[in-house]
PDB file of C-alpha atoms in Angstrom:
ATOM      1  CA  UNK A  16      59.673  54.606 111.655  1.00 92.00           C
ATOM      2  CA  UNK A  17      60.187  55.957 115.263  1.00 96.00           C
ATOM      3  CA  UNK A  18      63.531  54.195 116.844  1.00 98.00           C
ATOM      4  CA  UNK A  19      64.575  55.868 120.930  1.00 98.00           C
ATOM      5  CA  UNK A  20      67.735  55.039 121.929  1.00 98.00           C
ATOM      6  CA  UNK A  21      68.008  55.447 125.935  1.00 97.00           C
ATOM      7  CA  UNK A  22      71.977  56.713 125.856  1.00 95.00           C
ATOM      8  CA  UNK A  23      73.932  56.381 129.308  1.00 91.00           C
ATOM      9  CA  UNK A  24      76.757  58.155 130.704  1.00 86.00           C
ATOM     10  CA  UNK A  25      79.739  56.066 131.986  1.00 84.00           C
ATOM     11  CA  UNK A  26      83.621  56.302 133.514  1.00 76.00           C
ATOM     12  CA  UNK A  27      86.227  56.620 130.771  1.00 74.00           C
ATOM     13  CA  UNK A  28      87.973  53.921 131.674  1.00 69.00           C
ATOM     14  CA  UNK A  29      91.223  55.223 130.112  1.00 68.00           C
ATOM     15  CA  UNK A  30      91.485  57.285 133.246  1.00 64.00           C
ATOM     16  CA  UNK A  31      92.721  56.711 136.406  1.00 69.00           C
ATOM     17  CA  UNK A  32      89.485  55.831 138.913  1.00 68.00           C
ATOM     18  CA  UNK A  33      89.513  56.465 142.263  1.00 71.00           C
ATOM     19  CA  UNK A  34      87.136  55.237 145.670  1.00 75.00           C
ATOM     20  CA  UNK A  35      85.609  57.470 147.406  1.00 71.00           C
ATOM     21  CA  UNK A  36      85.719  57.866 151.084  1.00 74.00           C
ATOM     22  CA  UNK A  37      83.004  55.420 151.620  1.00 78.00           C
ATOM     23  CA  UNK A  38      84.722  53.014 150.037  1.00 76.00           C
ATOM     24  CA  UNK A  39      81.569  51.456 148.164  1.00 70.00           C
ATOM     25  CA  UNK A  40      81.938  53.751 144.895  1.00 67.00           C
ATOM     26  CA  UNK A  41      84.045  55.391 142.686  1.00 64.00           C
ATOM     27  CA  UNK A  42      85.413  59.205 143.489  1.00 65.00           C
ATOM     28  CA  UNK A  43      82.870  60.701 141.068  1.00 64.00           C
ATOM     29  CA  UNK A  44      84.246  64.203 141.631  1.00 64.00           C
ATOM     30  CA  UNK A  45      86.858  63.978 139.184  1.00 63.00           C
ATOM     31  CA  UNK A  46      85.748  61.364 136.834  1.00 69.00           C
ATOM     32  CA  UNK A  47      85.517  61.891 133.133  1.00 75.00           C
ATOM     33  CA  UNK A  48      82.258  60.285 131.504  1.00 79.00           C
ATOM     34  CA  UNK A  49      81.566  58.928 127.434  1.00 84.00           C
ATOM     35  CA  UNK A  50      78.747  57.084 125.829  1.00 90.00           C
ATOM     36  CA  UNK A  51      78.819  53.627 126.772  1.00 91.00           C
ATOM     37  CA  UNK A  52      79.946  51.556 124.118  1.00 94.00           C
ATOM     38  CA  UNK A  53      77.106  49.354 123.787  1.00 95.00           C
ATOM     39  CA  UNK A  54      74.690  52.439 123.108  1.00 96.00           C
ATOM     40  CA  UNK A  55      77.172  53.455 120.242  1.00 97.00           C
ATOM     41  CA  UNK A  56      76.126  50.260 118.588  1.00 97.00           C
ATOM     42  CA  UNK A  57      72.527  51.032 119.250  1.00 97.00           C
ATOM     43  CA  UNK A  58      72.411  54.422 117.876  1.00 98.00           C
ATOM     44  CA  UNK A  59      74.454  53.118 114.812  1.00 98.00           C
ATOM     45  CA  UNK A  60      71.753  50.239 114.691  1.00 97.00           C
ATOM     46  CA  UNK A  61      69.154  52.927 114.729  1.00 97.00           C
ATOM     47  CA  UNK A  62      70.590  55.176 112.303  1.00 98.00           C
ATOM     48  CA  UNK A  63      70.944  52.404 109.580  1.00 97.00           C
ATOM     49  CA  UNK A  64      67.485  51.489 110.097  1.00 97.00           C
ATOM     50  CA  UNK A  65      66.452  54.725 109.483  1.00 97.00           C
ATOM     51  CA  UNK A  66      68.535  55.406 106.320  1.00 96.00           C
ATOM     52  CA  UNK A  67      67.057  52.049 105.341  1.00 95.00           C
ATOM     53  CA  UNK A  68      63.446  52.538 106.017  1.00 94.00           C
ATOM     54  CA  UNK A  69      63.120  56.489 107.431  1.00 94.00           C
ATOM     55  CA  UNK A  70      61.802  57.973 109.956  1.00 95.00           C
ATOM     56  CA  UNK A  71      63.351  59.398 112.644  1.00 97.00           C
ATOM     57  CA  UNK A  72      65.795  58.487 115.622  1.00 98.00           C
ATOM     58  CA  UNK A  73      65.870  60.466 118.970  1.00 98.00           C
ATOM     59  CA  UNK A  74      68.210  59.809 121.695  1.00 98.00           C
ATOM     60  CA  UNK A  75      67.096  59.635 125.255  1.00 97.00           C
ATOM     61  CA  UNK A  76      69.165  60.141 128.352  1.00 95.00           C
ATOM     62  CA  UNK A  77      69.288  61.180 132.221  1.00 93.00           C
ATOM     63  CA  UNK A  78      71.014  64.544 132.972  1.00 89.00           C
ATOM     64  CA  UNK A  79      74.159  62.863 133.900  1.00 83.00           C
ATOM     65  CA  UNK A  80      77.949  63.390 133.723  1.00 73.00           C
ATOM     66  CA  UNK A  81      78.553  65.543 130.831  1.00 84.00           C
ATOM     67  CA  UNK A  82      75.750  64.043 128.720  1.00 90.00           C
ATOM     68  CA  UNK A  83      75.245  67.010 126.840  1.00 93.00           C
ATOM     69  CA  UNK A  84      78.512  65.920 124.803  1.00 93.00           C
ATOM     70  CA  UNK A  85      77.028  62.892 124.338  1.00 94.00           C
ATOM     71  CA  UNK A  86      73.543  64.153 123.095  1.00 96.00           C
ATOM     72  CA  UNK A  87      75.652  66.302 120.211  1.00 96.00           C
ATOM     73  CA  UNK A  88      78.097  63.840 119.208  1.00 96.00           C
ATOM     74  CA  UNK A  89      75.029  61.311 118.543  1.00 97.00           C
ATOM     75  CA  UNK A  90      72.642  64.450 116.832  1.00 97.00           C
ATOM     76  CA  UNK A  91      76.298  64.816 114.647  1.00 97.00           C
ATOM     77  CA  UNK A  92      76.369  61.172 114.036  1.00 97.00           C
ATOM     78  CA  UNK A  93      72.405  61.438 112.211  1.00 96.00           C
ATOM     79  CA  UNK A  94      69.943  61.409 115.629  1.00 97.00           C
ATOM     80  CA  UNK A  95      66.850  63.842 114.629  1.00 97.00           C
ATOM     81  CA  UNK A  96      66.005  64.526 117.522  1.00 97.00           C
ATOM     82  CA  UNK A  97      67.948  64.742 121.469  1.00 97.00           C
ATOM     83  CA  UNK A  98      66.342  64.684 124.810  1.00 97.00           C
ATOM     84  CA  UNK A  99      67.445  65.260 128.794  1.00 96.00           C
ATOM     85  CA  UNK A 100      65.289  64.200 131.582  1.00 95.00           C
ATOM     86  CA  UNK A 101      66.733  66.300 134.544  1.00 92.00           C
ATOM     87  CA  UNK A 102      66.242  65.683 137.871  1.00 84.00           C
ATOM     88  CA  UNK A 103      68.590  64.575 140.938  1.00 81.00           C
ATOM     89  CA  UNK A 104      71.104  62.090 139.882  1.00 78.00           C
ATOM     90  CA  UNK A 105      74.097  63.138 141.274  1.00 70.00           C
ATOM     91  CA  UNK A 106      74.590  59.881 143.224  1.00 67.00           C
ATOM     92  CA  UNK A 107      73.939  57.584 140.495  1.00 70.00           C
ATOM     93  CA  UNK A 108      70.501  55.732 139.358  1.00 77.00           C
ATOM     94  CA  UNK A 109      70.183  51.508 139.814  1.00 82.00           C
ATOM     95  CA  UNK A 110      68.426  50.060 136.424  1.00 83.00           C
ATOM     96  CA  UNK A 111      65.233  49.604 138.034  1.00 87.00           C
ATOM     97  CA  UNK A 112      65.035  53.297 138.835  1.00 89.00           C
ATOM     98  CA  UNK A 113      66.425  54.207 135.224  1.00 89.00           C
ATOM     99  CA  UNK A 114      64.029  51.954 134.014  1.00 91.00           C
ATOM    100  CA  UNK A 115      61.210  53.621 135.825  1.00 91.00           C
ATOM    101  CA  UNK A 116      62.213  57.157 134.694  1.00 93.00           C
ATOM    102  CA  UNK A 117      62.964  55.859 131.135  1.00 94.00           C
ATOM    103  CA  UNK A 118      59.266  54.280 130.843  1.00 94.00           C
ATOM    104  CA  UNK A 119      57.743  57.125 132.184  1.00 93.00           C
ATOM    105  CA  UNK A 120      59.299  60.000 129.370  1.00 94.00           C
ATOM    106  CA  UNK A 121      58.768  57.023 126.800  1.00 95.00           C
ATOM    107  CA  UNK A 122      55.070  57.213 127.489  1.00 93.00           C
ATOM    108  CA  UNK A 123      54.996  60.536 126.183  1.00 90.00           C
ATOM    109  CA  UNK A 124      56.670  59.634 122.940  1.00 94.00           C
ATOM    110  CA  UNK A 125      55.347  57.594 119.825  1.00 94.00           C
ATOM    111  CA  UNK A 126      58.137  54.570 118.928  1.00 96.00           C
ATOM    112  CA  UNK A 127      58.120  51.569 117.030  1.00 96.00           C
ATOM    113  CA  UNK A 128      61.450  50.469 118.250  1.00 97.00           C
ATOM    114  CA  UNK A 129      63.716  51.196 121.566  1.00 98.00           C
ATOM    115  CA  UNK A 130      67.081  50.289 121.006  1.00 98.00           C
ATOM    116  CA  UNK A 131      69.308  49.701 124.051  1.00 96.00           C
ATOM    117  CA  UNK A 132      72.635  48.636 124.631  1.00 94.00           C
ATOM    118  CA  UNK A 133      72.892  44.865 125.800  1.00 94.00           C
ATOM    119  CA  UNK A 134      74.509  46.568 128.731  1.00 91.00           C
ATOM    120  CA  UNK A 135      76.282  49.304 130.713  1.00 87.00           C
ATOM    121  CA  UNK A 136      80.190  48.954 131.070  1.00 80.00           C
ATOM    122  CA  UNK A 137      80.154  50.004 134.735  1.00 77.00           C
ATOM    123  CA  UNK A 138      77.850  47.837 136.429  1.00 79.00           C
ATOM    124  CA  UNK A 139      77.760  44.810 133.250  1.00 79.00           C
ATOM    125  CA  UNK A 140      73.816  44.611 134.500  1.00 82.00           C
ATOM    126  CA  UNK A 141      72.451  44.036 131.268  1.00 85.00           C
ATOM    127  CA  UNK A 142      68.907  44.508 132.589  1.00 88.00           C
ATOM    128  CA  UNK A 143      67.497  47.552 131.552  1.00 91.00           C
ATOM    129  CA  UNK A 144      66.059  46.627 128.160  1.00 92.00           C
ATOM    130  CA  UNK A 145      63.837  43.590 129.751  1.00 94.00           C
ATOM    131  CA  UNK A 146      62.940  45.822 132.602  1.00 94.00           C
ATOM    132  CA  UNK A 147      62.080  48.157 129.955  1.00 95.00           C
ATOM    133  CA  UNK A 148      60.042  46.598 127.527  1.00 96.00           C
ATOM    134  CA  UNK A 149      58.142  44.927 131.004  1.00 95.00           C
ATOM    135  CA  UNK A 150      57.509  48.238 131.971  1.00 94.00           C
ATOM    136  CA  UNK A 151      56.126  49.490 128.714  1.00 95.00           C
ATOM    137  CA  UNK A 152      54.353  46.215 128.231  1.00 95.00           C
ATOM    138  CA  UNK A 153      56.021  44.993 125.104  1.00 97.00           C
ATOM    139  CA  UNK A 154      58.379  42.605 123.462  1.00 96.00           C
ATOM    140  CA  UNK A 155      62.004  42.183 124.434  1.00 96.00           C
ATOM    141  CA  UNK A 156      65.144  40.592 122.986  1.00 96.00           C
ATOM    142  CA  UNK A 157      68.445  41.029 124.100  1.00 95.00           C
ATOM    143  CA  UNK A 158      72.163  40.235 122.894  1.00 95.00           C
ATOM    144  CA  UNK A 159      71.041  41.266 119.428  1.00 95.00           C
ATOM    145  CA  UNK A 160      73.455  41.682 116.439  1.00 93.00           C
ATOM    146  CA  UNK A 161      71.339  42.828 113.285  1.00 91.00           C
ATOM    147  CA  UNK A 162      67.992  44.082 112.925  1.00 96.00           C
ATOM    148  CA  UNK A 163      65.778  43.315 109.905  1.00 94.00           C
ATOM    149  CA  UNK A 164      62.271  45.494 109.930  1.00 96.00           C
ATOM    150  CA  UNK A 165      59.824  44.289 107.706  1.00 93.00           C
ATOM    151  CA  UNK A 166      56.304  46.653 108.270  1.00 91.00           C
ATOM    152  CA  UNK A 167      54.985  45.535 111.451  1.00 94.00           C
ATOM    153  CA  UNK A 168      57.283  42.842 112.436  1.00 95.00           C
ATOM    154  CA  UNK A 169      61.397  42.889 112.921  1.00 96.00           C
ATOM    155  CA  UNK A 170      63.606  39.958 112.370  1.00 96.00           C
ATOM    156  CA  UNK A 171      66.628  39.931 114.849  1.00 95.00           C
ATOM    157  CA  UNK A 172      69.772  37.676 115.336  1.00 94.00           C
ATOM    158  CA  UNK A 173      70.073  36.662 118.972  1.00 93.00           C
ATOM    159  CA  UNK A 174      73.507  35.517 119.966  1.00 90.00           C
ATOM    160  CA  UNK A 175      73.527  32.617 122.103  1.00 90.00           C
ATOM    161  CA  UNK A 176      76.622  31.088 124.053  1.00 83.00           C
ATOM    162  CA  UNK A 177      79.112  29.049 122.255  1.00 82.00           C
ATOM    163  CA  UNK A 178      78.614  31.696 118.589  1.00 81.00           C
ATOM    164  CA  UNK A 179      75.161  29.995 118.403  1.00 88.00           C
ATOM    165  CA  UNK A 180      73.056  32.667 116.500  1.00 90.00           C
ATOM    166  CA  UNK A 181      69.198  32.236 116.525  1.00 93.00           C
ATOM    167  CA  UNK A 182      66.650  34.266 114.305  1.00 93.00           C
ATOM    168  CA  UNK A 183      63.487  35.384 115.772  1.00 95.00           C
ATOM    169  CA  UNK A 184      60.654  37.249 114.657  1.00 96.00           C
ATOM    170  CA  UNK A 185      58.891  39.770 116.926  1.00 96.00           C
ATOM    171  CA  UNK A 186      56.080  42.273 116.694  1.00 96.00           C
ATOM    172  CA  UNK A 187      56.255  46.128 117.034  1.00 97.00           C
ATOM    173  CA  UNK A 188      56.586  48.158 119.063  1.00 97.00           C
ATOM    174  CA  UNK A 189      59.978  46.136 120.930  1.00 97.00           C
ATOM    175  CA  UNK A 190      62.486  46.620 122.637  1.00 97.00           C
ATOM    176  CA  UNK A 191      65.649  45.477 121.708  1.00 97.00           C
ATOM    177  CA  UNK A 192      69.062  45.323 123.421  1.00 96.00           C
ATOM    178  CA  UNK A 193      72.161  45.900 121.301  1.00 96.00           C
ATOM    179  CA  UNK A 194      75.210  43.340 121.311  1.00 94.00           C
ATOM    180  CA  UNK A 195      76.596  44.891 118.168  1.00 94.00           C
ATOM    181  CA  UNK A 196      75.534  46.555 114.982  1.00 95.00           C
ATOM    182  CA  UNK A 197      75.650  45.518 111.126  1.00 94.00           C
ATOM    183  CA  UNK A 198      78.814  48.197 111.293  1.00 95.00           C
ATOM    184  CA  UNK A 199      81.030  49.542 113.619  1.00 96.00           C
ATOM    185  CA  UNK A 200      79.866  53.268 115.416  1.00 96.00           C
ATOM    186  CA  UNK A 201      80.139  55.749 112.741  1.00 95.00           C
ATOM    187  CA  UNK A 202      82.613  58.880 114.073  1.00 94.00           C
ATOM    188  CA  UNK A 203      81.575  62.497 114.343  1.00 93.00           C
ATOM    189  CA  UNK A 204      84.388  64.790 113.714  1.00 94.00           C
ATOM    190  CA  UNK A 205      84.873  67.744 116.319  1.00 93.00           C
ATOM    191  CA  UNK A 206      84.346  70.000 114.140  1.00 95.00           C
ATOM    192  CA  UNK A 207      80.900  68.600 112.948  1.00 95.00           C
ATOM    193  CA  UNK A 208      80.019  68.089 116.992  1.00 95.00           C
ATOM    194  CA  UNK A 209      80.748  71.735 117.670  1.00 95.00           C
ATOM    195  CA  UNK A 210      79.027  72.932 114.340  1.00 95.00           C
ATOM    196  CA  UNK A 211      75.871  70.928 116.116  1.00 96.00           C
ATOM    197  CA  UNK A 212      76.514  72.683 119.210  1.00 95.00           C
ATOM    198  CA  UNK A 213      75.647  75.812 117.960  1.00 94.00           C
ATOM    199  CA  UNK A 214      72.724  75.087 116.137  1.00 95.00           C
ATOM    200  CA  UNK A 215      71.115  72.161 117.773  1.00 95.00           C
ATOM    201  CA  UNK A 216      68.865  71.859 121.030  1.00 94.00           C
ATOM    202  CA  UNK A 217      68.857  69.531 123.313  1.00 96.00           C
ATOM    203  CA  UNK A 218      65.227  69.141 124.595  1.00 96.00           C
ATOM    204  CA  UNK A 219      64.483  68.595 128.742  1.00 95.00           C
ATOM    205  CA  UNK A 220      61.825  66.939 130.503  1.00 93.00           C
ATOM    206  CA  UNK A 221      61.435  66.323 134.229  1.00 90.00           C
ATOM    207  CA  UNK A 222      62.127  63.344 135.757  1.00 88.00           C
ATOM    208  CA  UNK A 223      58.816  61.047 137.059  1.00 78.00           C
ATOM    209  CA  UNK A 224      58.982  59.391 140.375  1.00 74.00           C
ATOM    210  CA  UNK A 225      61.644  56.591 139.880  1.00 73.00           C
ATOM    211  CA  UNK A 226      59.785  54.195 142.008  1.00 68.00           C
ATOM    212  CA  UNK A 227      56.751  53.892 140.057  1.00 57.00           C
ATOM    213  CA  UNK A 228      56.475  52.613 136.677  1.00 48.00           C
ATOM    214  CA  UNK A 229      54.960  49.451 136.979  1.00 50.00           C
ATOM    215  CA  UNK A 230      57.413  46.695 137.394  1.00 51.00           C
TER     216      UNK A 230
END
């Protein structure tokens, strides 16, 4: 089993944020940046699901922040396999542009599942894993706390409002968004991450044209 997880970049929010002079966005100039949280629980989601079933999990993410950090903390955690799509993103990326650039390197790649956090911290948009799957012209289901994968097929639990928890049954390849997995995020220790460091890669691919995808 193939299972991407798209990673993203976001503020630490332990830190003190500050606007810029435009007054529309943060000071990103001295900002620190982690995993967001969500995508924690997606990689762990993944990496049960492969020592479940096998295969092999690679985690996906634009060239922002220090994502590098990221990309070796989640190869520590289990990933197989890391990769950067660098291009210009130095003033940030809406989801429909992620989206596009996402779909575009995912093309390229053989998956049965994409695993993506329900959403991003800093904007709370939750819309990249519908925009995703639209793009790549497969199943979606968001706010998903467990994964079951039986051959072709995947049982997920779909958390409704009100702790109403539905089960549904969709075909592979999906794309899934991540409330929360079976576990909490397994931790890397430093010394493992730095260990990785030296003799990991990180693989890069260009960035496509964020405005065309298909969606």
């Amino acid at each position: 089993m193939n299972i991407i997880v798209p990673i993203k970049q976001v503020p630490d929010l332990v830190e003190d944020l500050e606007i810029d002079a435009s007054g529309k966005a943060l000071d990103r100039d001295w900002l620190k940046f982690k995993m967001n949280e969500f995508d924690e629980h997606a990689l762990e989601e993944a990496l049960l699901l492969k020592e479940e079933h096998g295969g092999q999990v690679t985690v996906l993410a634009l060239d922002t922040g220090n994502v590098d950090d990221s990309l070796y903390t989640a190869l520590a955690k289990g990933a197989d396999r890391a990769v950067k799509i660098v291009g210009d993103f130095e003033q940030g990326v809406s989801s429909r542009q992620a989206t596009n650039i996402l779909a575009q390197a995912l093309r390229g790649m053989e998956y049965d599942l994409v695993l993506t956090g329900v959403q991003a911290v800093d904007d709370l948009d939750g819309q990249l894993g519908p925009l995703l799957a639209a793009a790549l012209g497969v199943p979606s289901v968001s706010v998903v706390a467990g994964v079951q994968v039986n051959g072709r097929t995947a049982t997920v639990k779909k958390e409704f409002a009100g702790g109403l928890v539905a089960e549904l049954e969709v075909d592979l390849p999906a794309v899934l968004g991540i409330q929360a997995a079976k576990q909490p995020p397994r931790y890397a220790p430093v010394s493992r991450v730095r260990q990785v460091m030296k003799t990991a890669s990180i693989e890069e691919i260009e960035a496509g044209d964020p405005g065309t995808a298909g969606i």
